[in-house]
Tab-separated table of C-alpha atoms and ligand atoms in Angstrom:
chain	number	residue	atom	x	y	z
A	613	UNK	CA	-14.907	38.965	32.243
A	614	UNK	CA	-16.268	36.791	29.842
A	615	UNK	CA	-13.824	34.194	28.201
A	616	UNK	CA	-12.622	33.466	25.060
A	617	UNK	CA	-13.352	30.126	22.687
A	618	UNK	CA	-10.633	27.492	21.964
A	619	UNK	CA	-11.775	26.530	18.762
A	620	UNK	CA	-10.057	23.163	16.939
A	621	UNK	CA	-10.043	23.419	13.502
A	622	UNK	CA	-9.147	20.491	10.797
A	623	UNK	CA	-7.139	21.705	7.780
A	624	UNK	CA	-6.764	19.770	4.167
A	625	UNK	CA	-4.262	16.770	4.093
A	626	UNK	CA	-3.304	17.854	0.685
A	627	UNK	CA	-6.635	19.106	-0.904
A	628	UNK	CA	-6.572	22.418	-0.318
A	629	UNK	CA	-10.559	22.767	-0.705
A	630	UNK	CA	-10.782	19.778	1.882
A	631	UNK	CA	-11.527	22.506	4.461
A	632	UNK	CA	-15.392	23.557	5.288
A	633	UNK	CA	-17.125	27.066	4.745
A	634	UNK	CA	-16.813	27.267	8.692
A	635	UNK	CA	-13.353	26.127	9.571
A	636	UNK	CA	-12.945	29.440	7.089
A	637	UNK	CA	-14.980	31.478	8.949
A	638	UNK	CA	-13.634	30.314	12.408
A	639	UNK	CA	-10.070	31.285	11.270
A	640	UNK	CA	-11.261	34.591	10.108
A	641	UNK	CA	-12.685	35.706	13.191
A	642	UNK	CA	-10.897	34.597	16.181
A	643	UNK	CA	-8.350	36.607	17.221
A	644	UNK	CA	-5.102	34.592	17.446
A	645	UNK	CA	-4.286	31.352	14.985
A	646	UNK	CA	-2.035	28.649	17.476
A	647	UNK	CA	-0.898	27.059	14.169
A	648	UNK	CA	2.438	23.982	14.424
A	649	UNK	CA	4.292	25.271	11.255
A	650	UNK	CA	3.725	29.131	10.629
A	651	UNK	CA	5.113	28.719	7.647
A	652	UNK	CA	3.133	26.125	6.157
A	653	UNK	CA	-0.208	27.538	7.701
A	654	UNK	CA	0.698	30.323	5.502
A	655	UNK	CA	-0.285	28.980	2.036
A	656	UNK	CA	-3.503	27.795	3.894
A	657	UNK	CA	-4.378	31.104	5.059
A	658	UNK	CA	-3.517	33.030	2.145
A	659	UNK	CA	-5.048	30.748	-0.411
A	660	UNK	CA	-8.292	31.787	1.745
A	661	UNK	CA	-7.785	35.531	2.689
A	662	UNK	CA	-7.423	35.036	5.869
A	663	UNK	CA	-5.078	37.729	7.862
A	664	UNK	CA	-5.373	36.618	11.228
A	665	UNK	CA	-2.257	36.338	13.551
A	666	UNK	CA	-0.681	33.788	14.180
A	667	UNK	CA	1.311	32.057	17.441
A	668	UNK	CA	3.591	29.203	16.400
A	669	UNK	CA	1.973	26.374	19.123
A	670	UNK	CA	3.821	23.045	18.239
A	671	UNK	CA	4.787	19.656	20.049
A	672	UNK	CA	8.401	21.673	21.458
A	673	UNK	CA	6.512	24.246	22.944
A	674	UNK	CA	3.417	22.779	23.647
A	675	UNK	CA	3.690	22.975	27.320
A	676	UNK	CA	5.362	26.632	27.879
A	677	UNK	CA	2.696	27.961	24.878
A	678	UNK	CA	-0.701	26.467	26.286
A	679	UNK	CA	-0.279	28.793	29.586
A	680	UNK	CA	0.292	31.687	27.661
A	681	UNK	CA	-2.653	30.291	25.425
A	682	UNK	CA	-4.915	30.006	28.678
A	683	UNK	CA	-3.929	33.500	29.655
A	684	UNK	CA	-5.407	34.938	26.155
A	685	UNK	CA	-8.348	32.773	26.471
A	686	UNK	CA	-8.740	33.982	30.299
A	687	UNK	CA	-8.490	37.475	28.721
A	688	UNK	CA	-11.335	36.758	26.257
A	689	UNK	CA	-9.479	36.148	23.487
A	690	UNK	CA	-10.871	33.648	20.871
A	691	UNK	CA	-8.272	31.471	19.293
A	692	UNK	CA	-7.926	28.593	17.100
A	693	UNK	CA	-6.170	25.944	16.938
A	694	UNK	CA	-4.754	24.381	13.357
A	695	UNK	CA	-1.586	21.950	12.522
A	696	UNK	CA	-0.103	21.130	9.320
A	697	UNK	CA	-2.521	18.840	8.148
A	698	UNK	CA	-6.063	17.379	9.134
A	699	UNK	CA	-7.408	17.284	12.877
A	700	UNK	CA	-5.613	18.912	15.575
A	701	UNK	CA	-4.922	16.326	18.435
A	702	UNK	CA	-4.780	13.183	16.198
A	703	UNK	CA	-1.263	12.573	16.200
A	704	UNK	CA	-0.624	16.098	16.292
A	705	UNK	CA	-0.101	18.719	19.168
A	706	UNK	CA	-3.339	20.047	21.091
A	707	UNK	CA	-4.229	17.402	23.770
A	708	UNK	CA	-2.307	19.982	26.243
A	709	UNK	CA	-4.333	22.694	25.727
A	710	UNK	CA	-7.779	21.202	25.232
A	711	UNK	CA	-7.179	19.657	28.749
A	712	UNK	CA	-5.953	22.683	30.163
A	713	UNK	CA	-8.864	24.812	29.099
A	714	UNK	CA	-11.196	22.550	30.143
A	715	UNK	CA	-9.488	22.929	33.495
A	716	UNK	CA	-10.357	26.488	33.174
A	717	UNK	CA	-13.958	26.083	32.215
A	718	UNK	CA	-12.984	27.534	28.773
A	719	UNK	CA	-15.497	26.476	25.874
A	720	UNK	CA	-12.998	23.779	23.391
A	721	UNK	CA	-15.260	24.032	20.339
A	722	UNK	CA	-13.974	21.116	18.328
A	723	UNK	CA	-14.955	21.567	14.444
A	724	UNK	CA	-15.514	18.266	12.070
A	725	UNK	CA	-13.083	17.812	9.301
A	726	UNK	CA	-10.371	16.480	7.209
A	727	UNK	CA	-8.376	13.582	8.667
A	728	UNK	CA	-6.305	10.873	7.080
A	729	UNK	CA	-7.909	8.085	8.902
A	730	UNK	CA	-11.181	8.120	8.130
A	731	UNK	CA	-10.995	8.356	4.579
A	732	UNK	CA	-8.307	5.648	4.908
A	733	UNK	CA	-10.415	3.090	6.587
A	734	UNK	CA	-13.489	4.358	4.226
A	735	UNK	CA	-11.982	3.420	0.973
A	736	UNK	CA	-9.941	0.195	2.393
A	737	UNK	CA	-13.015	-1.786	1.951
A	738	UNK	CA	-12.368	-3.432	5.253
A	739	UNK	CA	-15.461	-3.467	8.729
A	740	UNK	CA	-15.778	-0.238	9.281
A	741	UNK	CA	-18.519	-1.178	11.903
A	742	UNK	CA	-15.285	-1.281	14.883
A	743	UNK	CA	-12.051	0.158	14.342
A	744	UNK	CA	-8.885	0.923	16.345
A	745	UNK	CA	-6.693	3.892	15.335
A	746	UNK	CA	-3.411	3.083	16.608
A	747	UNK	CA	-1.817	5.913	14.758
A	748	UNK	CA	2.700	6.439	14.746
A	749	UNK	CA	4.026	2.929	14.874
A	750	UNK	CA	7.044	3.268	16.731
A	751	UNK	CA	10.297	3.446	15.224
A	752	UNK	CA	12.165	0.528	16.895
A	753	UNK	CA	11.735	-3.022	15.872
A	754	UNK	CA	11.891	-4.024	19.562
A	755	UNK	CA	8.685	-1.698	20.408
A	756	UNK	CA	6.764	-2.460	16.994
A	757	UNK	CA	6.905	-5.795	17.929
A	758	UNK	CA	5.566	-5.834	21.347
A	759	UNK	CA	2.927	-3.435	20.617
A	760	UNK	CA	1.691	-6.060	17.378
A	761	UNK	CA	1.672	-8.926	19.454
A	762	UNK	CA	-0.737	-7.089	22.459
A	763	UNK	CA	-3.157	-5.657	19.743
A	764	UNK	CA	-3.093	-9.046	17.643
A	765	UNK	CA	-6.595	-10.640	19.486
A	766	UNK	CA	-8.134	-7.294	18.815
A	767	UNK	CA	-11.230	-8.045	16.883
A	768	UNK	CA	-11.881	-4.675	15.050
A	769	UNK	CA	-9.895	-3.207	11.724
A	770	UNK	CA	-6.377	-1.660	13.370
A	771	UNK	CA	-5.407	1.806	11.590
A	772	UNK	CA	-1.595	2.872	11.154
A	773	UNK	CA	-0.102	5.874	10.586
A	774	UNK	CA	3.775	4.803	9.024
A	775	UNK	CA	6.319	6.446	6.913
A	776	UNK	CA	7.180	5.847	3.481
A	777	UNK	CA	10.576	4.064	4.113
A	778	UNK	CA	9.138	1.603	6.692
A	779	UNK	CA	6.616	0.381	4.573
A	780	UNK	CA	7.718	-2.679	3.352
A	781	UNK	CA	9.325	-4.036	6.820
A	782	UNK	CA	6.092	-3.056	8.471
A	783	UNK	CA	4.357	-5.074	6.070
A	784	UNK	CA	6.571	-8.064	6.641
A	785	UNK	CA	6.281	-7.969	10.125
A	786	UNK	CA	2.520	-7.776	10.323
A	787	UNK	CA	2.675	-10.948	8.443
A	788	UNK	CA	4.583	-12.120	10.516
A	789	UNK	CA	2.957	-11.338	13.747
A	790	UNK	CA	-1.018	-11.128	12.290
A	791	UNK	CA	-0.735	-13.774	9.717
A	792	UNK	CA	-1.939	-13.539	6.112
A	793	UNK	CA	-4.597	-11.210	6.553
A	794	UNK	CA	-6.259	-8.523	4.210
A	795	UNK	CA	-4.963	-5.112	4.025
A	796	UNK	CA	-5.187	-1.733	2.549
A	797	UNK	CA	-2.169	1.034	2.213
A	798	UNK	CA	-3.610	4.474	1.506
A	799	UNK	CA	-1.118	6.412	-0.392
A	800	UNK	CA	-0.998	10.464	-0.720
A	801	UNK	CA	-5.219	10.959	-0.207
A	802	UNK	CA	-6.613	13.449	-1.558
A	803	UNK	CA	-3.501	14.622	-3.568
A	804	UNK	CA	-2.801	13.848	-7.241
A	805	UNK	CA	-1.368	10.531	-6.782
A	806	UNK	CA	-3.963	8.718	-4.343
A	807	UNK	CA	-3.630	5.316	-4.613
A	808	UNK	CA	-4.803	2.329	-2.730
A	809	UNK	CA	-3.354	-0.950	-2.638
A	810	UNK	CA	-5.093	-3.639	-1.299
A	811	UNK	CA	-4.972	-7.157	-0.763
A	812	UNK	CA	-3.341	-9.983	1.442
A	813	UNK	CA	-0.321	-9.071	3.678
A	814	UNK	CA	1.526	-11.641	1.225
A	815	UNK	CA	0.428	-10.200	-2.306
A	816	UNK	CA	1.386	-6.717	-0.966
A	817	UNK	CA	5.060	-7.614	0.136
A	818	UNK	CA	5.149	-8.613	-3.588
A	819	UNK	CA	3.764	-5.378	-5.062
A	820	UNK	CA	5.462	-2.533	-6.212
A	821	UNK	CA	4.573	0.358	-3.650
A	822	UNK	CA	5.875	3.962	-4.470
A	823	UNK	CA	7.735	4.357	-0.861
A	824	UNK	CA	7.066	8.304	-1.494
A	825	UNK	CA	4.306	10.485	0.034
A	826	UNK	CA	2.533	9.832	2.967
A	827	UNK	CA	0.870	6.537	4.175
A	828	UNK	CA	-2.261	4.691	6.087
A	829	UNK	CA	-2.305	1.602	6.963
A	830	UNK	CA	-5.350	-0.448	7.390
A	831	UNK	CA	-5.330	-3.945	8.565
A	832	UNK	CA	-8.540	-6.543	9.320
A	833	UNK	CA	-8.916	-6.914	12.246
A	834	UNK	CA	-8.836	-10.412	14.600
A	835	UNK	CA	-11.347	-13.091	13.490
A	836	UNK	CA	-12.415	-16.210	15.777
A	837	UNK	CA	-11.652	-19.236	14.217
A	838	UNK	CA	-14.414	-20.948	14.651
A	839	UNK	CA	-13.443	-24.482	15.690
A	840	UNK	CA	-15.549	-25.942	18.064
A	841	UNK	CA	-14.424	-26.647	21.797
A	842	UNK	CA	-14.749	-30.886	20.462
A	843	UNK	CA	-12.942	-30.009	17.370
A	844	UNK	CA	-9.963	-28.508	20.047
A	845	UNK	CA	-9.844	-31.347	22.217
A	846	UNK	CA	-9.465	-33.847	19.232
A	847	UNK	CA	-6.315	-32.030	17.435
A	848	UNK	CA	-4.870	-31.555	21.113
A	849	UNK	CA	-5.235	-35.572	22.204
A	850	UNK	CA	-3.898	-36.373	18.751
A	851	UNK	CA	-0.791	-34.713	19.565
A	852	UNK	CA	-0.471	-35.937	22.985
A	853	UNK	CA	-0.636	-39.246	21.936
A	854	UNK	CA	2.043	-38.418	19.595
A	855	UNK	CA	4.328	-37.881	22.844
A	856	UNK	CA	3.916	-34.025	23.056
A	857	UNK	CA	4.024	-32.371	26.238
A	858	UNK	CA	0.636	-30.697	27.300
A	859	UNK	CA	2.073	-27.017	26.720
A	860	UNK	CA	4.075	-27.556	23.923
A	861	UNK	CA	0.739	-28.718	22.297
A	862	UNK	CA	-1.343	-26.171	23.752
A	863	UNK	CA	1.193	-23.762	21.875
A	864	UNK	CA	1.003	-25.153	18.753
A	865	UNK	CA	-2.581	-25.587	18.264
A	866	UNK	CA	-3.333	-22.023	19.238
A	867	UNK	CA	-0.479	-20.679	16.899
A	868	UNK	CA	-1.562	-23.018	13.733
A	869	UNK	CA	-5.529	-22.489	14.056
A	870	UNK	CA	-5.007	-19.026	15.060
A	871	UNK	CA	-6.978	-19.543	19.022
A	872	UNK	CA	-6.384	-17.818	21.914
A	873	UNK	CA	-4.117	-19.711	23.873
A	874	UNK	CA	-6.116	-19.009	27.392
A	875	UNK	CA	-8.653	-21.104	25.613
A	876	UNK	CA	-6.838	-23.797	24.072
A	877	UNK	CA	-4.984	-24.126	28.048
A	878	UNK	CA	-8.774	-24.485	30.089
A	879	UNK	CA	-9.901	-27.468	26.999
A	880	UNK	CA	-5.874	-29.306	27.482
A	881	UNK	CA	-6.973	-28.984	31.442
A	882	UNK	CA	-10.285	-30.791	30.818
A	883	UNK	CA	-8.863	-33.271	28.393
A	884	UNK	CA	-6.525	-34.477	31.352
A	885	UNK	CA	-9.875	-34.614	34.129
A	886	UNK	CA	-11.015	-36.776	31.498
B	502	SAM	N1	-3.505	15.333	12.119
B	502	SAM	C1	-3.400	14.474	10.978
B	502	SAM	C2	-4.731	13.738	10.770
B	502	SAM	O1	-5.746	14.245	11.245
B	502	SAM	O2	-4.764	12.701	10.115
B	502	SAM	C3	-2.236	13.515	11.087
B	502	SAM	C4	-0.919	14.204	11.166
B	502	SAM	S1	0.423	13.143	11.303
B	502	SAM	C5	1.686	14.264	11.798
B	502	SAM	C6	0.904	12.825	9.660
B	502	SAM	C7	0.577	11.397	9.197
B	502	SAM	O3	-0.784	11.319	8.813
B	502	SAM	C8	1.367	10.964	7.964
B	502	SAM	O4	2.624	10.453	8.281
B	502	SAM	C9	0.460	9.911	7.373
B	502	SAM	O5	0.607	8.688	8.023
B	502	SAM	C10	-0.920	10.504	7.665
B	502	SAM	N2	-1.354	11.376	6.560
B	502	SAM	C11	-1.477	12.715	6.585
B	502	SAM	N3	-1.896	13.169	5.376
B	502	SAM	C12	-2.030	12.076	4.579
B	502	SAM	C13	-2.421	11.882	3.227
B	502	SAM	N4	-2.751	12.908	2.446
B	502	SAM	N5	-2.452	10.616	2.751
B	502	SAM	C14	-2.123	9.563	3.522
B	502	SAM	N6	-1.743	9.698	4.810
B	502	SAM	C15	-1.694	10.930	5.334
């Protein structure tokens, strides 16, 4: 028997004409709708005329639902997949069942569309040529921190996805772990009260940001200082003449200019040979 299509289909972030002619048309015809929120999907659908069932398919159930998925899909059935807002699988249930049907040589027909991070990084006016989504920052201080300090080297723009009450402490501690570096928050997109703030980590702690609605985060990314490998070994012999021990200075010439410490180490290393 011929299979079905899994078909993953973007919806509007708050735009409700954010979705394309086909992502219409995909929804109309398939025969089941795995949607996360019925409820919400419901506007959606009815705004477009669309009377297809739906099967609720969300993170809870994710596991238990994508068998029963595969078994409609085995059967032929078409279905699509849709969650509250934007893309499917971008911080959003569907990774389960894409890999599953792929285990079962079922067609996963993936449609373009809406997502928050793209027009995020778009509009922050920050290299768009390399960029990291990160997406949910973790709740806990303890596990924010550590996973800022092992992305800090990365040289491409880093993309958050945070809520509106941890704004402001995620802000501080970027600055505290990044350093001063540019940013842009994208507020509400595509909804009547868009707004982008950008600037330095530091102007933004000092800005009024409406903690309401839903937030991006776009930070630059990790730049080289460019000192020279001379320029290195001069700041580091100062400071060991000054009585500093070889680490101590190693630390604090990779912390104040910003270099990796690996780097600053091998030049301290060849500054003793010498
Ligand atoms: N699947 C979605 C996507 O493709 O972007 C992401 C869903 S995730 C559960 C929800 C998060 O996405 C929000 O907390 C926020 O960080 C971001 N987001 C969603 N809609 C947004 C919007 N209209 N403006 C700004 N951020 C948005």
């Amino acid at each position: 028997m011929k299979k079905g299509k899994l078909y993953i289909v973007p919806t509007p972030i708050g735009n409700l004409k954010d979705i394309t002619y086909r992502a219409v048309e995909v929804l109309n015809e398939v025969d089941y709708i795995a949607a996360e929120d019925t409820r919400t999907s419901k506007i959606l659908l009815k705004h477009y005329n669309i009377s297809t069932q739906m099967i609720s398919y969300h993170k809870y159930n994710e596991k238990k639902r994508s068998s029963e998925l595969i078994n409609f899909l085995n059967a032929g059935k078409d279905i699509a997949v849709i969650s509250d807002a934007g893309t499917p699988g971008i911080s959003d249930p569907s990774q389960i069942i894409i890999k599953e049907a792929i285990l079962h040589g079922i067609q996963v027909v993936p449609l373009p569309g809406a997502t928050a991070f793209v027009p995020a990084l778009i509009g922050s006016g920050l290299n768009t040529d390399n960029f990291m989504f990160v997406g949910f920052l973790p709740d806990k201080l303890k596990s924010k921190n550590e996973l800022f300090l092992k992305i800090k080297s990365i040289n491409s723009s880093l993309i958050f996805y945070e809520s509106p009450h941890r704004i402001f402490s995620t802000l501080k501690l970027l600055k505290e772990i990044f350093g001063d570096r540019k940013v842009s928050i994208a507020r509400e997109l595509s909804k009547i009260y868009e707004t982008f703030y950008r600037g330095n980590l530091s102007e933004l702690i000092q800005t009024e940001i409406v903690e309401k609605g839903e937030f991006v985060i776009v930070l630059e990314g990790y730049k080289t200082t460019k000192m020279s490998d001379k320029e290195i070994i001069e700041k580091l012999s100062s400071l060991l003449e000054k009585g500093e021990k070889q680490s101590k200075a190693v630390k604090i010439i990779s912390k104040t200019y910003d270099l990796p410490k690996n780097r600053v180490y091998e030049l301290s290393l060849k500054l003793k040979e010498s």
